């Protein structure tokens, strides 16, 4: 699935599957309208989509002014040094959408004209082409309370006013004004949407669901990056509830069909979604939009182009985990195929000091480790406290298997 670009979904089943793990209210609404056509657009927010108030203004300002990143100042410095590319400074500040999105709304796309900058700002409102709503149950974490907590926990000192949190309606959906500017959606005239954008961080997900009825409706959904939950010390309740529901459905199907084939396929959808969460988390640690990398081998690539290069690898074994643990983003690492093969078979693990440990079968084979790109320091920023708790289980099995391997050698 594309992350750095905009993804379009028109297939109803795909839309339902996408929405189900993100909004219970929106999922139920779609299911209640079986004959209505819906289309969906979503994108992983990039630096250019963020409001200028959350960005540093050129090289004269420090990284502490890049507020809307899920990274500490020290982490950003380390990433800049490793990538030899600086984090961006302020540029455009509208949420960029594609021409196809505006065509889907039967809305003209504003075009830049020749002439001075003052002639460029003819704006159009989405509300003139559709009824526009915010989906309330997706914005729980997009408040100044949480935003200030992230800023504080990443070592940045600016505190924003809690009065800038958007006021939601008492129903499931809140009417909202959104304006199209030259570079995309959102201007200072959109007072409530502008407040909301102050809590949109780089690599959060912006989702637009369009209902194609007699009068079109646009529903805005938002999703926090997995890194957010690590920083604020909470879990993603929408994701956990989705997993519990799917688990109950799968158990019922297996009981009714009593077939092993069903059991083998039970986690395909969740596994794919979980891999995407791991990829989105890794995107926080690079200055190249859409890029991910293996923390053990440093192999990097654009995830949209070649997702098959990476495998979502469990730390605590799937078979030993309950459904929430199995798809907890902190119970996984996005690894290259060779690293995953060794990690999955407990030929390598990570010690308490966040260093790789090798089985005695390969520990002294420096040439092999070099070919596998495992002779370097691993990327430790990804190894947060919760991952290291799961890693205790992985190490325990590593040592048990290592003892078995040594006995087999005698």
GROMACS .gro file of C-alpha atoms in nm:
model
  410
    1UNK     CA    1   0.000   0.000   0.000
    2UNK     CA    2   0.130   0.345  -0.083
    3UNK     CA    3   0.233   0.566   0.209
    4UNK     CA    4   0.418   0.863   0.067
    5UNK     CA    5   0.152   0.910  -0.206
    6UNK     CA    6  -0.227   0.910  -0.201
    7UNK     CA    7  -0.416   0.580  -0.212
    8UNK     CA    8  -0.759   0.543  -0.370
    9UNK     CA    9  -1.005   0.264  -0.289
   10UNK     CA   10  -1.329   0.208  -0.481
   11UNK     CA   11  -1.401  -0.157  -0.400
   12UNK     CA   12  -1.662  -0.172  -0.125
   13UNK     CA   13  -1.513  -0.476   0.051
   14UNK     CA   14  -1.169  -0.314   0.062
   15UNK     CA   15  -1.318   0.007   0.200
   16UNK     CA   16  -1.513  -0.181   0.467
   17UNK     CA   17  -1.201  -0.375   0.571
   18UNK     CA   18  -0.999  -0.054   0.587
   19UNK     CA   19  -1.257   0.137   0.792
   20UNK     CA   20  -1.337  -0.149   1.032
   21UNK     CA   21  -1.009  -0.123   1.223
   22UNK     CA   22  -1.024   0.256   1.243
   23UNK     CA   23  -1.379   0.365   1.323
   24UNK     CA   24  -1.662   0.158   1.470
   25UNK     CA   25  -1.914   0.436   1.398
   26UNK     CA   26  -1.811   0.479   1.035
   27UNK     CA   27  -1.803   0.103   0.983
   28UNK     CA   28  -2.157   0.070   1.114
   29UNK     CA   29  -2.273   0.360   0.896
   30UNK     CA   30  -2.138   0.198   0.579
   31UNK     CA   31  -2.293  -0.135   0.671
   32UNK     CA   32  -2.627   0.040   0.723
   33UNK     CA   33  -2.612   0.174   0.366
   34UNK     CA   34  -2.548  -0.141   0.158
   35UNK     CA   35  -2.661   0.012  -0.171
   36UNK     CA   36  -2.467   0.338  -0.145
   37UNK     CA   37  -2.142   0.383  -0.333
   38UNK     CA   38  -1.842   0.497  -0.133
   39UNK     CA   39  -1.490   0.590  -0.239
   40UNK     CA   40  -1.194   0.639  -0.008
   41UNK     CA   41  -0.871   0.839  -0.028
   42UNK     CA   42  -0.593   0.831   0.226
   43UNK     CA   43  -0.236   0.944   0.267
   44UNK     CA   44   0.046   0.930   0.514
   45UNK     CA   45   0.103   1.292   0.616
   46UNK     CA   46   0.437   1.432   0.503
   47UNK     CA   47   0.627   1.738   0.617
   48UNK     CA   48   0.461   1.947   0.344
   49UNK     CA   49   0.114   1.861   0.477
   50UNK     CA   50   0.184   1.995   0.826
   51UNK     CA   51   0.090   2.341   0.940
   52UNK     CA   52   0.379   2.589   0.939
   53UNK     CA   53   0.323   2.652   1.307
   54UNK     CA   54   0.472   2.308   1.375
   55UNK     CA   55   0.781   2.348   1.154
   56UNK     CA   56   1.114   2.522   1.188
   57UNK     CA   57   1.156   2.820   0.959
   58UNK     CA   58   1.471   2.742   0.762
   59UNK     CA   59   1.822   2.665   0.883
   60UNK     CA   60   1.823   2.959   1.122
   61UNK     CA   61   1.593   2.767   1.357
   62UNK     CA   62   1.686   2.449   1.542
   63UNK     CA   63   1.531   2.104   1.532
   64UNK     CA   64   1.340   2.189   1.850
   65UNK     CA   65   1.109   2.396   1.629
   66UNK     CA   66   1.009   2.087   1.427
   67UNK     CA   67   0.734   2.013   1.676
   68UNK     CA   68   0.513   1.780   1.473
   69UNK     CA   69   0.756   1.488   1.451
   70UNK     CA   70   0.744   1.185   1.681
   71UNK     CA   71   1.114   1.220   1.750
   72UNK     CA   72   1.327   1.380   2.018
   73UNK     CA   73   1.582   1.644   1.922
   74UNK     CA   74   1.865   1.397   1.986
   75UNK     CA   75   1.698   1.130   1.774
   76UNK     CA   76   1.657   1.378   1.490
   77UNK     CA   77   2.025   1.472   1.512
   78UNK     CA   78   2.132   1.106   1.501
   79UNK     CA   79   1.910   1.040   1.200
   80UNK     CA   80   2.042   1.348   1.017
   81UNK     CA   81   2.400   1.236   1.077
   82UNK     CA   82   2.331   0.880   0.962
   83UNK     CA   83   2.137   0.981   0.651
   84UNK     CA   84   2.347   1.290   0.569
   85UNK     CA   85   2.020   1.467   0.487
   86UNK     CA   86   1.861   1.730   0.714
   87UNK     CA   87   1.500   1.730   0.826
   88UNK     CA   88   1.302   1.974   0.619
   89UNK     CA   89   1.207   2.327   0.718
   90UNK     CA   90   0.883   2.514   0.645
   91UNK     CA   91   0.746   2.497   0.292
   92UNK     CA   92   0.384   2.462   0.184
   93UNK     CA   93   0.138   2.391   0.463
   94UNK     CA   94  -0.176   2.247   0.304
   95UNK     CA   95  -0.273   1.880   0.291
   96UNK     CA   96  -0.190   1.789  -0.067
   97UNK     CA   97  -0.447   1.582  -0.257
   98UNK     CA   98  -0.443   1.448  -0.612
   99UNK     CA   99  -0.637   1.569  -0.916
  100UNK     CA  100  -0.839   1.247  -0.897
  101UNK     CA  101  -0.963   1.336  -0.550
  102UNK     CA  102  -1.112   1.663  -0.674
  103UNK     CA  103  -1.264   1.492  -0.978
  104UNK     CA  104  -1.424   1.240  -0.743
  105UNK     CA  105  -1.594   1.534  -0.570
  106UNK     CA  106  -1.685   1.701  -0.903
  107UNK     CA  107  -1.482   1.993  -0.773
  108UNK     CA  108  -1.239   2.200  -0.982
  109UNK     CA  109  -0.872   2.190  -0.889
  110UNK     CA  110  -0.723   2.534  -0.831
  111UNK     CA  111  -0.440   2.615  -1.069
  112UNK     CA  112  -0.148   2.848  -1.011
  113UNK     CA  113  -0.158   3.152  -1.239
  114UNK     CA  114   0.113   3.379  -1.370
  115UNK     CA  115   0.154   3.698  -1.175
  116UNK     CA  116   0.231   3.812  -0.821
  117UNK     CA  117   0.168   3.584  -0.523
  118UNK     CA  118  -0.128   3.796  -0.412
  119UNK     CA  119  -0.327   3.681  -0.716
  120UNK     CA  120  -0.290   3.310  -0.634
  121UNK     CA  121  -0.523   3.276  -0.338
  122UNK     CA  122  -0.866   3.212  -0.484
  123UNK     CA  123  -1.003   2.948  -0.247
  124UNK     CA  124  -1.289   2.701  -0.284
  125UNK     CA  125  -1.478   2.530  -0.005
  126UNK     CA  126  -1.540   2.157  -0.009
  127UNK     CA  127  -1.867   2.242   0.164
  128UNK     CA  128  -2.000   2.391  -0.161
  129UNK     CA  129  -1.968   2.048  -0.324
  130UNK     CA  130  -2.054   1.813  -0.037
  131UNK     CA  131  -2.162   1.801   0.324
  132UNK     CA  132  -1.837   1.768   0.522
  133UNK     CA  133  -1.807   1.588   0.855
  134UNK     CA  134  -1.540   1.488   1.101
  135UNK     CA  135  -1.575   1.131   1.232
  136UNK     CA  136  -1.564   1.187   1.607
  137UNK     CA  137  -1.437   0.849   1.723
  138UNK     CA  138  -1.116   0.891   1.521
  139UNK     CA  139  -1.002   1.218   1.679
  140UNK     CA  140  -0.968   1.117   2.043
  141UNK     CA  141  -0.591   1.164   2.033
  142UNK     CA  142  -0.591   1.478   1.815
  143UNK     CA  143  -0.620   1.722   2.105
  144UNK     CA  144  -0.389   1.981   2.258
  145UNK     CA  145  -0.364   1.767   2.573
  146UNK     CA  146  -0.206   1.482   2.379
  147UNK     CA  147  -0.011   1.711   2.145
  148UNK     CA  148   0.152   1.891   2.437
  149UNK     CA  149   0.230   1.553   2.594
  150UNK     CA  150   0.411   1.438   2.279
  151UNK     CA  151   0.599   1.768   2.253
  152UNK     CA  152   0.700   1.742   2.618
  153UNK     CA  153   0.802   1.375   2.589
  154UNK     CA  154   1.022   1.449   2.288
  155UNK     CA  155   1.212   1.717   2.479
  156UNK     CA  156   1.064   2.020   2.306
  157UNK     CA  157   0.953   2.309   2.520
  158UNK     CA  158   0.671   2.487   2.338
  159UNK     CA  159   0.330   2.454   2.503
  160UNK     CA  160   0.021   2.524   2.298
  161UNK     CA  161  -0.308   2.650   2.438
  162UNK     CA  162  -0.562   2.377   2.524
  163UNK     CA  163  -0.838   2.610   2.403
  164UNK     CA  164  -0.726   2.524   2.050
  165UNK     CA  165  -0.876   2.176   2.078
  166UNK     CA  166  -1.169   2.130   1.840
  167UNK     CA  167  -1.521   2.117   1.985
  168UNK     CA  168  -1.706   1.803   1.872
  169UNK     CA  169  -2.080   1.773   1.828
  170UNK     CA  170  -2.287   1.542   2.047
  171UNK     CA  171  -2.348   1.302   1.757
  172UNK     CA  172  -2.111   1.062   1.582
  173UNK     CA  173  -2.014   1.315   1.314
  174UNK     CA  174  -1.921   1.684   1.351
  175UNK     CA  175  -1.991   1.927   1.062
  176UNK     CA  176  -1.670   2.104   0.965
  177UNK     CA  177  -1.553   2.359   0.708
  178UNK     CA  178  -1.259   2.270   0.485
  179UNK     CA  179  -1.116   2.498   0.215
  180UNK     CA  180  -0.910   2.412  -0.092
  181UNK     CA  181  -0.605   2.633  -0.149
  182UNK     CA  182  -0.347   2.612  -0.429
  183UNK     CA  183  -0.141   2.345  -0.252
  184UNK     CA  184  -0.423   2.145  -0.097
  185UNK     CA  185  -0.671   2.137   0.190
  186UNK     CA  186  -0.685   2.361   0.494
  187UNK     CA  187  -0.644   2.735   0.546
  188UNK     CA  188  -0.653   2.969   0.847
  189UNK     CA  189  -1.016   3.045   0.757
  190UNK     CA  190  -1.109   2.688   0.854
  191UNK     CA  191  -1.103   2.771   1.224
  192UNK     CA  192  -1.196   2.430   1.369
  193UNK     CA  193  -1.004   2.229   1.108
  194UNK     CA  194  -0.704   2.455   1.165
  195UNK     CA  195  -0.714   2.369   1.536
  196UNK     CA  196  -0.726   2.001   1.448
  197UNK     CA  197  -0.428   2.031   1.217
  198UNK     CA  198  -0.212   2.152   1.506
  199UNK     CA  199  -0.233   1.793   1.635
  200UNK     CA  200  -0.154   1.623   1.302
  201UNK     CA  201   0.202   1.492   1.312
  202UNK     CA  202   0.427   1.370   1.034
  203UNK     CA  203   0.331   1.010   0.943
  204UNK     CA  204  -0.019   1.028   1.087
  205UNK     CA  205  -0.283   0.916   0.836
  206UNK     CA  206  -0.540   1.150   0.678
  207UNK     CA  207  -0.845   0.966   0.543
  208UNK     CA  208  -1.134   1.097   0.334
  209UNK     CA  209  -1.442   0.881   0.273
  210UNK     CA  210  -1.683   1.011   0.007
  211UNK     CA  211  -2.047   0.902   0.009
  212UNK     CA  212  -2.191   0.923  -0.343
  213UNK     CA  213  -2.560   0.986  -0.278
  214UNK     CA  214  -2.803   1.250  -0.407
  215UNK     CA  215  -2.614   1.501  -0.195
  216UNK     CA  216  -2.252   1.396  -0.153
  217UNK     CA  217  -2.104   1.367   0.192
  218UNK     CA  218  -1.738   1.377   0.288
  219UNK     CA  219  -1.619   1.210   0.610
  220UNK     CA  220  -1.277   1.296   0.753
  221UNK     CA  221  -1.107   1.026   0.960
  222UNK     CA  222  -0.768   1.054   1.130
  223UNK     CA  223  -0.526   0.787   1.250
  224UNK     CA  224  -0.224   0.828   1.476
  225UNK     CA  225   0.111   0.677   1.384
  226UNK     CA  226   0.209   0.379   1.607
  227UNK     CA  227   0.497   0.583   1.747
  228UNK     CA  228   0.243   0.815   1.910
  229UNK     CA  229   0.115   0.543   2.144
  230UNK     CA  230   0.468   0.458   2.257
  231UNK     CA  231   0.535   0.823   2.340
  232UNK     CA  232   0.216   0.880   2.539
  233UNK     CA  233   0.223   0.540   2.709
  234UNK     CA  234  -0.119   0.424   2.586
  235UNK     CA  235  -0.248   0.153   2.356
  236UNK     CA  236  -0.446   0.193   2.035
  237UNK     CA  237  -0.793   0.100   2.160
  238UNK     CA  238  -0.955   0.106   1.814
  239UNK     CA  239  -0.699  -0.144   1.689
  240UNK     CA  240  -0.732  -0.368   1.995
  241UNK     CA  241  -1.112  -0.372   1.974
  242UNK     CA  242  -1.090  -0.460   1.605
  243UNK     CA  243  -0.855  -0.750   1.683
  244UNK     CA  244  -1.087  -0.886   1.951
  245UNK     CA  245  -1.387  -0.872   1.718
  246UNK     CA  246  -1.198  -1.043   1.435
  247UNK     CA  247  -1.073  -1.310   1.673
  248UNK     CA  248  -1.428  -1.388   1.787
  249UNK     CA  249  -1.546  -1.403   1.426
  250UNK     CA  250  -1.262  -1.637   1.329
  251UNK     CA  251  -1.324  -1.868   1.622
  252UNK     CA  252  -1.690  -1.890   1.526
  253UNK     CA  253  -1.601  -1.974   1.166
  254UNK     CA  254  -1.355  -2.243   1.268
  255UNK     CA  255  -1.610  -2.396   1.506
  256UNK     CA  256  -1.880  -2.400   1.239
  257UNK     CA  257  -1.662  -2.519   0.950
  258UNK     CA  258  -1.429  -2.732   1.159
  259UNK     CA  259  -1.168  -2.689   0.889
  260UNK     CA  260  -0.793  -2.644   0.922
  261UNK     CA  261  -0.779  -2.433   0.606
  262UNK     CA  262  -0.984  -2.164   0.777
  263UNK     CA  263  -0.752  -2.168   1.078
  264UNK     CA  264  -0.446  -2.130   0.854
  265UNK     CA  265  -0.591  -1.822   0.683
  266UNK     CA  266  -0.732  -1.665   0.997
  267UNK     CA  267  -0.476  -1.387   1.036
  268UNK     CA  268  -0.403  -1.284   0.679
  269UNK     CA  269  -0.587  -0.951   0.693
  270UNK     CA  270  -0.454  -0.867   1.039
  271UNK     CA  271  -0.099  -0.967   0.942
  272UNK     CA  272  -0.106  -0.734   0.643
  273UNK     CA  273  -0.243  -0.445   0.849
  274UNK     CA  274   0.014  -0.515   1.122
  275UNK     CA  275   0.298  -0.503   0.871
  276UNK     CA  276   0.175  -0.165   0.751
  277UNK     CA  277   0.177  -0.037   1.111
  278UNK     CA  278   0.538  -0.153   1.151
  279UNK     CA  279   0.630   0.019   0.825
  280UNK     CA  280   0.461   0.344   0.929
  281UNK     CA  281   0.650   0.338   1.257
  282UNK     CA  282   0.985   0.293   1.079
  283UNK     CA  283   0.910   0.590   0.853
  284UNK     CA  284   0.951   0.818   1.153
  285UNK     CA  285   1.322   0.736   1.162
  286UNK     CA  286   1.423   0.861   0.819
  287UNK     CA  287   1.436   1.195   0.641
  288UNK     CA  288   1.329   1.024   0.316
  289UNK     CA  289   0.949   1.019   0.293
  290UNK     CA  290   0.805   0.670   0.255
  291UNK     CA  291   1.137   0.497   0.326
  292UNK     CA  292   1.175   0.210   0.572
  293UNK     CA  293   1.479   0.006   0.673
  294UNK     CA  294   1.573  -0.311   0.857
  295UNK     CA  295   1.711  -0.219   1.202
  296UNK     CA  296   1.954  -0.514   1.196
  297UNK     CA  297   2.098  -0.490   0.842
  298UNK     CA  298   2.019  -0.122   0.755
  299UNK     CA  299   1.878  -0.236   0.418
  300UNK     CA  300   1.647   0.049   0.314
  301UNK     CA  301   1.389   0.105   0.042
  302UNK     CA  302   1.069   0.288  -0.040
  303UNK     CA  303   0.801   0.070   0.119
  304UNK     CA  304   0.541   0.155  -0.143
  305UNK     CA  305   0.765   0.029  -0.423
  306UNK     CA  306   0.905  -0.292  -0.273
  307UNK     CA  307   0.717  -0.398   0.043
  308UNK     CA  308   0.813  -0.759  -0.024
  309UNK     CA  309   1.174  -0.683   0.074
  310UNK     CA  310   1.061  -0.664   0.436
  311UNK     CA  311   0.894  -0.913   0.667
  312UNK     CA  312   0.689  -0.837   0.977
  313UNK     CA  313   0.870  -1.051   1.232
  314UNK     CA  314   0.724  -1.140   1.572
  315UNK     CA  315   0.944  -1.102   1.879
  316UNK     CA  316   0.731  -1.308   2.116
  317UNK     CA  317   0.610  -1.601   1.908
  318UNK     CA  318   0.264  -1.576   1.752
  319UNK     CA  319   0.169  -1.914   1.899
  320UNK     CA  320   0.259  -1.795   2.251
  321UNK     CA  321   0.071  -1.463   2.225
  322UNK     CA  322  -0.289  -1.364   2.282
  323UNK     CA  323  -0.459  -1.177   1.998
  324UNK     CA  324  -0.361  -0.829   2.124
  325UNK     CA  325   0.001  -0.931   2.188
  326UNK     CA  326   0.018  -1.103   1.849
  327UNK     CA  327  -0.057  -0.777   1.668
  328UNK     CA  328   0.092  -0.532   1.913
  329UNK     CA  329   0.326  -0.316   1.705
  330UNK     CA  330   0.583  -0.342   1.985
  331UNK     CA  331   0.585  -0.720   1.947
  332UNK     CA  332   0.726  -0.686   1.598
  333UNK     CA  333   1.021  -0.572   1.393
  334UNK     CA  334   1.028  -0.496   1.021
  335UNK     CA  335   1.324  -0.705   0.905
  336UNK     CA  336   1.491  -0.794   0.577
  337UNK     CA  337   1.435  -1.155   0.470
  338UNK     CA  338   1.775  -1.288   0.582
  339UNK     CA  339   1.755  -1.119   0.919
  340UNK     CA  340   1.399  -1.245   0.968
  341UNK     CA  341   1.498  -1.604   0.885
  342UNK     CA  342   1.767  -1.601   1.154
  343UNK     CA  343   1.554  -1.413   1.407
  344UNK     CA  344   1.252  -1.637   1.352
  345UNK     CA  345   1.463  -1.952   1.403
  346UNK     CA  346   1.628  -1.799   1.711
  347UNK     CA  347   1.973  -1.806   1.552
  348UNK     CA  348   2.010  -1.443   1.657
  349UNK     CA  349   1.854  -1.235   1.934
  350UNK     CA  350   1.906  -0.902   2.111
  351UNK     CA  351   2.068  -0.879   2.455
  352UNK     CA  352   1.987  -0.645   2.744
  353UNK     CA  353   2.228  -0.385   2.601
  354UNK     CA  354   2.047  -0.383   2.264
  355UNK     CA  355   2.325  -0.569   2.083
  356UNK     CA  356   2.288  -0.868   1.854
  357UNK     CA  357   2.376  -1.211   1.995
  358UNK     CA  358   2.459  -1.489   1.748
  359UNK     CA  359   2.428  -1.864   1.777
  360UNK     CA  360   2.764  -2.035   1.819
  361UNK     CA  361   2.702  -2.186   1.475
  362UNK     CA  362   2.761  -1.850   1.307
  363UNK     CA  363   2.918  -1.631   1.575
  364UNK     CA  364   3.276  -1.677   1.452
  365UNK     CA  365   3.191  -1.677   1.083
  366UNK     CA  366   3.277  -1.312   1.015
  367UNK     CA  367   3.256  -1.356   0.641
  368UNK     CA  368   2.902  -1.489   0.660
  369UNK     CA  369   2.794  -1.212   0.894
  370UNK     CA  370   2.943  -0.957   0.657
  371UNK     CA  371   2.754  -1.104   0.363
  372UNK     CA  372   2.434  -1.095   0.568
  373UNK     CA  373   2.504  -0.731   0.668
  374UNK     CA  374   2.494  -0.830   1.034
  375UNK     CA  375   2.841  -0.710   1.130
  376UNK     CA  376   2.736  -0.356   1.225
  377UNK     CA  377   2.556  -0.178   1.507
  378UNK     CA  378   2.184  -0.230   1.502
  379UNK     CA  379   1.941   0.064   1.503
  380UNK     CA  380   1.855   0.086   1.871
  381UNK     CA  381   1.604   0.374   1.867
  382UNK     CA  382   1.333   0.128   1.765
  383UNK     CA  383   1.399  -0.088   2.072
  384UNK     CA  384   1.174   0.087   2.321
  385UNK     CA  385   1.102  -0.048   2.669
  386UNK     CA  386   0.799  -0.251   2.564
  387UNK     CA  387   0.988  -0.417   2.278
  388UNK     CA  388   1.266  -0.505   2.517
  389UNK     CA  389   1.011  -0.672   2.746
  390UNK     CA  390   0.898  -0.890   2.455
  391UNK     CA  391   1.264  -0.952   2.370
  392UNK     CA  392   1.312  -1.127   2.705
  393UNK     CA  393   1.085  -1.404   2.574
  394UNK     CA  394   1.283  -1.423   2.251
  395UNK     CA  395   1.614  -1.448   2.438
  396UNK     CA  396   1.481  -1.722   2.665
  397UNK     CA  397   1.391  -1.936   2.365
  398UNK     CA  398   1.722  -1.849   2.197
  399UNK     CA  399   1.918  -1.992   2.492
  400UNK     CA  400   1.698  -2.303   2.508
  401UNK     CA  401   1.750  -2.370   2.138
  402UNK     CA  402   2.120  -2.290   2.168
  403UNK     CA  403   2.152  -2.559   2.434
  404UNK     CA  404   1.970  -2.804   2.205
  405UNK     CA  405   2.200  -2.714   1.914
  406UNK     CA  406   2.508  -2.770   2.127
  407UNK     CA  407   2.382  -3.107   2.249
  408UNK     CA  408   2.315  -3.209   1.890
  409UNK     CA  409   2.679  -3.125   1.808
  410UNK     CA  410   2.818  -3.358   2.076
   0.00000   0.00000   0.00000
